XYZ file of C-alpha atoms in Angstrom:
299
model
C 23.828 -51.790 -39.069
C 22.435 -48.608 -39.907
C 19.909 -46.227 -37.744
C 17.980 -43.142 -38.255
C 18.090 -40.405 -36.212
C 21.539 -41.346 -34.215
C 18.642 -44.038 -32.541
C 18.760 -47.453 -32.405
C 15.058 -49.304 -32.827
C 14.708 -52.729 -30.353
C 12.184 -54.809 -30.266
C 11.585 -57.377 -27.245
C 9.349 -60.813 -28.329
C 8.077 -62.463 -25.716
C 5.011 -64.876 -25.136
C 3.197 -63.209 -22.868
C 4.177 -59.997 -19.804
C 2.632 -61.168 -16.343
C 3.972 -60.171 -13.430
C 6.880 -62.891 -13.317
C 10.759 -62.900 -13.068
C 11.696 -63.219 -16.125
C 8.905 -60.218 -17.204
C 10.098 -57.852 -14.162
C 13.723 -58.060 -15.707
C 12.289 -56.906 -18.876
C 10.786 -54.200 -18.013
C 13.891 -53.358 -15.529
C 15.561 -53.656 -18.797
C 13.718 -51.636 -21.573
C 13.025 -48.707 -18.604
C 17.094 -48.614 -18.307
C 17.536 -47.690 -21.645
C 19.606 -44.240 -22.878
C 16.240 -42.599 -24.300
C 18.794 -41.116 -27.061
C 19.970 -43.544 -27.746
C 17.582 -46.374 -28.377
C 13.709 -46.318 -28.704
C 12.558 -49.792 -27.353
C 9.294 -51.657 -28.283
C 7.776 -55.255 -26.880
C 5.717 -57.542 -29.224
C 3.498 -60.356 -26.832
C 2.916 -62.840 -28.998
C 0.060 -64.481 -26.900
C -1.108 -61.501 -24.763
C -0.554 -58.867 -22.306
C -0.495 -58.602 -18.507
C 0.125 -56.401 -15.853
C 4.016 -55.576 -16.984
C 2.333 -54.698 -20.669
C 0.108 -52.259 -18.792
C 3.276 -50.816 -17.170
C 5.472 -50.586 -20.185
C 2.508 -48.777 -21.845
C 2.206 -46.457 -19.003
C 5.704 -45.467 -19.165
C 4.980 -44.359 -22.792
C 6.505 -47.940 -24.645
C 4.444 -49.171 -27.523
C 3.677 -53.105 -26.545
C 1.741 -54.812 -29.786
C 0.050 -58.415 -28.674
C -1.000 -60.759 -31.519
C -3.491 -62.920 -29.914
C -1.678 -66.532 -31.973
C -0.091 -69.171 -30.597
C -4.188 -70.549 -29.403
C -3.763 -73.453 -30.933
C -1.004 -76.783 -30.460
C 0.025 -76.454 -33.959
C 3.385 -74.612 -35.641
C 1.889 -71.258 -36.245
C 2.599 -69.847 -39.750
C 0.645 -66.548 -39.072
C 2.933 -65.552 -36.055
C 5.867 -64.968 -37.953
C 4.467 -62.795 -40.599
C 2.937 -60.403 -37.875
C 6.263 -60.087 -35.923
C 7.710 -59.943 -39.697
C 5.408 -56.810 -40.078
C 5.951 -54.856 -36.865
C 10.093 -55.292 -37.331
C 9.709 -53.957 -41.074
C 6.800 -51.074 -39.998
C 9.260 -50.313 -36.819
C 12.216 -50.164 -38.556
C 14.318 -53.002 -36.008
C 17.726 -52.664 -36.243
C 18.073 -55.047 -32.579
C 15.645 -57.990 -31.745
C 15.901 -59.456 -28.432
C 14.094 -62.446 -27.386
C 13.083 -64.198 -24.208
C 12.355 -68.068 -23.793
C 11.838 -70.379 -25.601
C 8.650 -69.959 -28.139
C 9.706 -66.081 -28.392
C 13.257 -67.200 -29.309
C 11.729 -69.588 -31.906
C 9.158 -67.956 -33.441
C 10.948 -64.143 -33.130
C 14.601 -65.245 -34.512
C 12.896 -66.718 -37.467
C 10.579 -63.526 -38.412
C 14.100 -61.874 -37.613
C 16.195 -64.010 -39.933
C 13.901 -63.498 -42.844
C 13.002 -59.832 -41.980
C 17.080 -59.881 -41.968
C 17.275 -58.278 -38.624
C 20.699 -56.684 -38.577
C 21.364 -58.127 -34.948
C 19.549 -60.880 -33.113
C 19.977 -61.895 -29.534
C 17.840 -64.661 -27.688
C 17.961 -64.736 -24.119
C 17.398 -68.123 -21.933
C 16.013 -67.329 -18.729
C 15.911 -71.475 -17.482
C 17.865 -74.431 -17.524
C 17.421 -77.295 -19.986
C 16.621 -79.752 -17.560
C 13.626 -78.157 -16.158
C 12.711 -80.887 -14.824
C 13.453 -83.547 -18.250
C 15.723 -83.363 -21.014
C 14.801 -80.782 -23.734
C 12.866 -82.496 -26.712
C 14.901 -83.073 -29.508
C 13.050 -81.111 -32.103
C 13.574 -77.932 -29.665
C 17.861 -78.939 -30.043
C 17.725 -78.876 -33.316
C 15.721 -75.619 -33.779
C 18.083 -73.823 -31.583
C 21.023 -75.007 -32.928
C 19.955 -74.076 -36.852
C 18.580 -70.588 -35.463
C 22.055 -70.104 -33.539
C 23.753 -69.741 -36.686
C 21.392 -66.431 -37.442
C 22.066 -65.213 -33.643
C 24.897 -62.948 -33.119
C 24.809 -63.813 -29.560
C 22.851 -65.637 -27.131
C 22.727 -64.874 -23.671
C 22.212 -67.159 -20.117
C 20.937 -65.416 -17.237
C 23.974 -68.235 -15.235
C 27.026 -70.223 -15.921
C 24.668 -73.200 -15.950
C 22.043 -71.712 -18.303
C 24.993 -71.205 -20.324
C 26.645 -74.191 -20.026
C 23.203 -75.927 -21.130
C 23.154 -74.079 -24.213
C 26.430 -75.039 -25.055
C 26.278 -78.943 -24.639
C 22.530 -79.506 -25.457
C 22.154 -76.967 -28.825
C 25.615 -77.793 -30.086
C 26.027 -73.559 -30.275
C 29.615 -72.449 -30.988
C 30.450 -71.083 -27.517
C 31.683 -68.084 -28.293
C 28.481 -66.974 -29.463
C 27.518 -67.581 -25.666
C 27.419 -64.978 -23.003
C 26.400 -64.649 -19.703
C 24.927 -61.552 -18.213
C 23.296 -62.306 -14.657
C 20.123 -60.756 -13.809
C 19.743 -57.683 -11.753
C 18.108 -55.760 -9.468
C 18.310 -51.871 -8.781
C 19.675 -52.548 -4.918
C 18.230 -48.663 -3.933
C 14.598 -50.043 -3.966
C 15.434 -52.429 -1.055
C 16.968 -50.103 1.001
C 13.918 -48.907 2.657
C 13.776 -47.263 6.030
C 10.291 -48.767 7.131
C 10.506 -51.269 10.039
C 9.662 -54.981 10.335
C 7.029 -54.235 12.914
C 4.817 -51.538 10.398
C 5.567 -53.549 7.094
C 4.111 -56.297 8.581
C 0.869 -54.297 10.077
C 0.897 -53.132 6.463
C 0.394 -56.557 5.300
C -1.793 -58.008 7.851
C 0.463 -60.781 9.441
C 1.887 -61.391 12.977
C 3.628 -59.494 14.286
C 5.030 -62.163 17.560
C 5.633 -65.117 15.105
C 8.876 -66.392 12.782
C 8.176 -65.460 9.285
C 9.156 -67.686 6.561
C 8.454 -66.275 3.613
C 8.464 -67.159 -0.202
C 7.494 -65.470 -3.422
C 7.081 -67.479 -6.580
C 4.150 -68.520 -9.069
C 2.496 -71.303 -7.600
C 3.410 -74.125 -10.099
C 5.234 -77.388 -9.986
C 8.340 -76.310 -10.646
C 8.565 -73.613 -7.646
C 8.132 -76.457 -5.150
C 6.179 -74.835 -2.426
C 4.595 -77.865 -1.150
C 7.737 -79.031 0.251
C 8.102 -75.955 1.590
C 4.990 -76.363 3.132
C 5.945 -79.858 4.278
C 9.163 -78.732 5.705
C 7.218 -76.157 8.015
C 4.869 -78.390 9.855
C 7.894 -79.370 11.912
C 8.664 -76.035 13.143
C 6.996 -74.540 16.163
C 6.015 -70.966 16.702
C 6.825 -70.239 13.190
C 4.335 -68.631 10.909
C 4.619 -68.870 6.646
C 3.584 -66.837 4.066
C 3.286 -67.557 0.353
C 3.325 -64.608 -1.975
C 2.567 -65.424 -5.783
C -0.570 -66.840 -7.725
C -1.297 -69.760 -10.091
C -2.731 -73.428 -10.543
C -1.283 -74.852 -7.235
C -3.134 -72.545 -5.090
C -6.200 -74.861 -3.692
C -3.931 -77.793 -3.796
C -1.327 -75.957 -1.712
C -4.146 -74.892 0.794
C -5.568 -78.345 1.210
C -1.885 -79.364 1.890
C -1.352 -76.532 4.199
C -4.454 -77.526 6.015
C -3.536 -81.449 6.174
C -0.300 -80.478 7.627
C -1.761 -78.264 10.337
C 0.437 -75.134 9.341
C -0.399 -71.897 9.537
C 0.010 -70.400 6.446
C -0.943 -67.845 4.865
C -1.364 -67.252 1.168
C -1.495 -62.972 0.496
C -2.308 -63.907 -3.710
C 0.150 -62.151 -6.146
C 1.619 -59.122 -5.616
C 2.950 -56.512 -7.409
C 6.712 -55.640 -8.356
C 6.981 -52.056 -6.379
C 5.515 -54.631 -2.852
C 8.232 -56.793 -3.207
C 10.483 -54.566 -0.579
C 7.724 -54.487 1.908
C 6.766 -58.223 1.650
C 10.297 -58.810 2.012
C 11.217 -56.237 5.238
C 8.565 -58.550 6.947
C 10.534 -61.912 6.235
C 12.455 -63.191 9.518
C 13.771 -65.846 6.894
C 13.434 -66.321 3.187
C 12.956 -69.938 1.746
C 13.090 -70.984 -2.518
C 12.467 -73.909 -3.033
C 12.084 -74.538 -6.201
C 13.338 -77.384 -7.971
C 14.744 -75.772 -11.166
C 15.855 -72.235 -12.184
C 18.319 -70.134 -14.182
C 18.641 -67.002 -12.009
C 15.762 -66.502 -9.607
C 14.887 -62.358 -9.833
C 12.920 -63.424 -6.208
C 15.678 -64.767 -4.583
C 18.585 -62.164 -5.639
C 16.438 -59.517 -4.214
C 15.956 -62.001 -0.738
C 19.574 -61.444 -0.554
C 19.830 -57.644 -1.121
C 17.395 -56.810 1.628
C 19.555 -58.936 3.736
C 17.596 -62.142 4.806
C 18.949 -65.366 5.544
C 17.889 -67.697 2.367
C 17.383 -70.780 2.472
């Protein structure tokens, strides 16, 4: 692998940057690079979001294609990712989930990428089996990888039995967190004036996109047993009217604050008595590893 400039040129694919685990450990990422050593760029392949707007206000250049609309296998997608790795010069492509690591290691294979690493961010069963077609794509485009990563021992252990992937092509780096943001000298009482809630009740609190697979309605469920104990919900998504109607039919008082952003986190979580996830599948939950460094019982 050669460079220009004694820099190394990296390019991130990924479908879309919300604000989202798996997109706050990307920008974590790219923002912890050696600036001398490596100039990093992100490709969206679907379209931006509020960590785009952040990585472009930090001075990254973040090019979204607008493709995938459609159900189809799109053809177009790989020549534009083939044309921003040949116009940026890409000497490392990195990856994230699973239509990014399709779509991306192929542009990279035929762009002949000098080194390409996907990263899985989720476990296979999430909730089903993965489709067979998906197996067999990963397993041909592991022979072009030079290593693929799991966020856990089980992430990795699914891409081992599932994708047939020689395992010592497999690696696991955990994700992380930068522990000084939680260390914040703000009380319980004021963060949670800050964010509006009571300040005489139990706080259960969770953060997670309202979907399915976060489980909050049993969350929900759970708390309608518990007296004198007061929940909040922080994330967005599909679930939310469902989740208030079940909120309502369970008589708990709940209270939904809507998404919020990255650099809140600390505050939301300084108001938590206790900190519940229950999802019902993950790899390596950003939300709850933070839970843990600002010291909260999880549950």
């Amino acid at each position: 692998m050669t460079n220009t400039g004694n820099k190394f040129n990296i390019l991130h694919v990924i479908s879309r940057l919300p604000v989202g685990g798996v997109e706050n450990m990307i920008l974590q990422e790219i923002s912890g690079y050696d600036s001398n050593r490596f100039n990093a760029s992100v490709c969206c392949m679907k379209e931006g979001g509020e960590i785009a707007k952040s990585l472009e206000a930090a001075g990254y250049a973040v090019n979204i294609l607008h493709k995938m609309k459609g159900h189809g296998f799109d053809f177009s997608l790989i020549k534009a990712i083939i044309k921003i790795i040949k116009k940026k010069n890409i000497h490392i492509l990195r990856t994230h989930q699973y239509h990014a690591n399709l779509y991306g290691r192929i542009a990279g294979t035929l762009a002949r990428v000098p080194v390409i690493i996907p990263t899985f961010h989720n476990v296979y069963e999430s909730p089903n089996r993965p489709k067979l077609h998906r197996r067999i794509f990963n397993s041909i485009l592991a022979r072009s990888s030079d290593a693929l990563i799991g966020v856990s021992e089980s992430v990795a252990s699914d891409i081992k039995k599932f994708d047939m992937v020689n395992s010592q092509k497999v690696k696991v780096i955990y994700n992380g967190i930068d522990l000084k943001k939680f260390r914040i000298t703000i009380s319980k009482a004021e963060a949670r004036r800050l964010f509006g809630f009571p300040e005489d009740s139990i706080i259960i609190g969770a953060i997670g996109r309202l979907t399915e697979q976060k489980g909050h309605r049993y969350l929900i469920e759970a708390a309608a047993r518990l007296q004198g104990s007061c929940l909040v919900i922080a994330g967005d998504g599909p679930l939310m009217e469902d989740l208030k109607s079940i909120s309502n039919a369970n008589n708990v008082n709940c209270i939904f604050t809507g998404r919020i952003s990255p650099q809140k986190a600390p505050l939301f979580l300084k108001s938590l008595d206790i900190f519940s996830f229950p999802s019902l599948w993950e790899g390596l939950p950003v939300a709850l590893v933070e839970a843990m460094a600002s010291g909260h019982p999880v549950i």
